[in-house]
Amino acid sequence: MAKDVEVQRRLSISRVPIRKQDPEERKKNWDEVFLGFDLESARVEAMRCLHCPTAPCQEACRSTTTSPAR
């Protein structure tokens, strides 16, 4: 029961959108479009990923590497 509550709590965490360069700014440079996450946003996204109950990325990946959360 407690594990189900924990899973539901993690599933309720909203996805954090990644910051991107403004399109007008992109026209003027060849820099990366995606600017990445600040530290807190990265932590939130990592928690969503590491504790994902369905792990579709592991199913899709042909690598033998497994998540440490498993």
XYZ file of N, CA and C in Angstrom:
210
model
N 0.823 -1.202 0.000
C 0.000 0.000 0.000
C 0.864 1.261 0.000
N 1.870 1.318 0.872
C 2.734 2.501 0.945
C 3.477 2.710 -0.379
N 3.899 1.596 -1.004
C 4.607 1.705 -2.281
C 3.687 2.285 -3.357
N 2.413 1.888 -3.358
C 1.458 2.424 -4.329
C 1.286 3.923 -4.159
N 1.249 4.377 -2.919
C 1.112 5.816 -2.647
C 2.343 6.548 -3.158
N 3.525 5.969 -2.921
C 4.770 6.584 -3.373
C 4.812 6.668 -4.905
N 4.406 5.617 -5.577
C 4.371 5.616 -7.038
C 3.399 6.671 -7.538
N 2.234 6.745 -6.948
C 1.243 7.744 -7.366
C 1.759 9.162 -7.157
N 2.478 9.372 -6.052
C 3.038 10.701 -5.789
C 4.054 11.066 -6.865
N 4.902 10.125 -7.234
C 5.904 10.407 -8.261
C 5.264 10.615 -9.634
N 4.223 9.844 -9.912
C 3.546 10.006 -11.201
C 2.842 11.350 -11.307
N 2.524 11.953 -10.178
C 1.829 13.242 -10.203
C 2.776 14.415 -10.434
N 4.085 14.163 -10.447
C 5.052 15.236 -10.696
C 4.972 15.627 -12.165
N 4.710 16.890 -12.404
C 4.595 17.373 -13.788
C 5.961 17.428 -14.461
N 5.952 17.210 -15.747
C 7.170 17.322 -16.546
C 7.635 18.770 -16.560
N 8.940 18.966 -16.420
C 9.518 20.307 -16.447
C 9.977 20.580 -17.875
N 9.444 21.625 -18.508
C 9.893 21.911 -19.882
C 11.339 22.402 -19.879
N 12.085 21.959 -20.881
C 13.484 22.380 -20.995
C 13.538 23.775 -21.618
N 14.440 24.580 -21.118
C 14.573 25.941 -21.654
C 15.215 25.892 -23.039
N 14.718 26.741 -23.939
C 15.248 26.816 -25.302
C 15.534 28.268 -25.651
N 16.429 28.431 -26.599
C 16.686 29.773 -27.115
C 15.443 30.298 -27.819
N 15.241 31.575 -27.725
C 14.173 32.227 -28.456
C 14.456 32.082 -29.960
N 13.424 31.823 -30.763
C 13.647 31.654 -32.210
C 14.370 32.830 -32.872
N 14.065 34.037 -32.448
C 14.744 35.205 -33.044
C 16.242 35.198 -32.721
N 16.581 34.738 -31.541
C 17.982 34.646 -31.138
C 18.683 33.537 -31.914
N 17.981 32.438 -32.155
C 18.566 31.301 -32.895
C 18.957 31.686 -34.306
N 18.231 32.618 -34.894
C 18.546 33.042 -36.263
C 19.930 33.670 -36.354
N 20.432 34.155 -35.236
C 21.689 34.914 -35.235
C 22.903 34.103 -34.810
N 22.721 32.820 -34.460
C 23.873 32.066 -33.970
C 23.742 30.583 -34.302
N 24.801 29.874 -33.986
C 24.831 28.426 -34.193
C 24.930 27.702 -32.855
N 24.539 28.367 -31.788
C 24.596 27.778 -30.454
C 23.520 26.707 -30.300
N 23.650 25.927 -29.238
C 22.651 24.909 -28.941
C 21.280 25.552 -28.765
N 20.253 24.921 -29.284
C 18.884 25.413 -29.128
C 18.419 25.185 -27.696
N 18.664 23.981 -27.191
C 18.232 23.648 -25.840
C 19.277 24.140 -24.851
N 18.823 24.914 -23.875
C 19.734 25.514 -22.903
C 19.921 24.664 -21.659
N 19.138 23.619 -21.531
C 19.286 22.733 -20.392
C 18.424 23.149 -19.207
N 18.595 22.426 -18.119
C 17.822 22.658 -16.909
C 18.660 23.391 -15.873
N 17.984 24.168 -15.025
C 18.678 24.659 -13.838
C 18.740 23.476 -12.864
N 19.462 23.617 -11.774
C 19.698 22.502 -10.875
C 18.410 21.909 -10.313
N 17.499 22.737 -9.862
C 16.259 22.229 -9.269
C 15.398 21.504 -10.304
N 15.295 22.054 -11.507
C 14.524 21.396 -12.569
C 15.143 20.058 -12.944
N 16.472 20.000 -12.973
C 17.157 18.739 -13.286
C 16.861 17.691 -12.223
N 16.817 18.105 -10.979
C 16.511 17.156 -9.899
C 15.086 16.613 -10.030
N 14.155 17.483 -10.341
C 12.761 17.049 -10.503
C 12.648 16.053 -11.650
N 13.258 16.363 -12.780
C 13.208 15.456 -13.930
C 13.902 14.126 -13.626
N 15.001 14.178 -12.908
C 15.708 12.948 -12.548
C 14.842 12.065 -11.655
N 14.134 12.654 -10.714
C 13.248 11.867 -9.850
C 12.139 11.211 -10.666
N 11.595 11.942 -11.626
C 10.550 11.374 -12.483
C 11.102 10.171 -13.247
N 12.291 10.304 -13.765
C 12.877 9.268 -14.610
C 13.329 8.049 -13.810
N 14.102 8.275 -12.772
C 14.680 7.162 -12.023
C 13.636 6.285 -11.342
N 12.511 6.855 -11.031
C 11.489 6.100 -10.320
C 10.259 5.824 -11.173
N 10.441 5.859 -12.456
C 9.343 5.586 -13.377
C 8.920 4.122 -13.243
N 7.642 3.881 -12.998
C 7.208 2.488 -12.828
C 7.110 1.698 -14.125
N 7.022 2.372 -15.265
C 6.856 1.640 -16.528
C 8.150 1.495 -17.315
N 9.079 2.409 -17.161
C 10.399 2.375 -17.798
C 10.357 2.067 -19.293
N 9.600 2.834 -20.091
C 9.563 2.563 -21.531
C 10.925 2.744 -22.196
N 11.787 3.569 -21.608
C 13.112 3.766 -22.194
C 13.937 2.483 -22.116
N 13.778 1.726 -21.046
C 14.508 0.469 -20.928
C 13.978 -0.565 -21.912
N 12.684 -0.546 -22.140
C 12.097 -1.475 -23.109
C 12.564 -1.150 -24.522
N 12.698 0.139 -24.826
C 13.054 0.570 -26.169
C 14.551 0.451 -26.450
N 15.363 0.535 -25.413
C 16.814 0.532 -25.584
C 17.333 -0.888 -25.718
N 18.201 -1.106 -26.688
C 18.767 -2.437 -26.893
C 20.045 -2.638 -26.074
N 20.432 -1.612 -25.345
C 21.629 -1.686 -24.519
C 21.404 -2.658 -23.361
N 22.474 -3.194 -22.833
C 22.369 -4.070 -21.670
C 22.450 -3.292 -20.379
N 22.623 -1.990 -20.453
C 22.702 -1.161 -19.265
C 21.339 -1.096 -18.604
N 21.316 -1.195 -17.285
C 20.072 -1.094 -16.552
C 20.127 0.095 -15.609
N 18.992 0.616 -15.286
C 18.878 1.748 -14.383
C 19.227 1.322 -12.975
N 19.961 2.161 -12.217
C 20.279 1.810 -10.840
C 19.034 1.761 -9.944
N 17.937 2.348 -10.400
C 16.720 2.351 -9.612
C 16.005 1.005 -9.686
N 16.387 0.152 -10.583
C 15.739 -1.142 -10.766
C 16.366 -2.206 -9.916
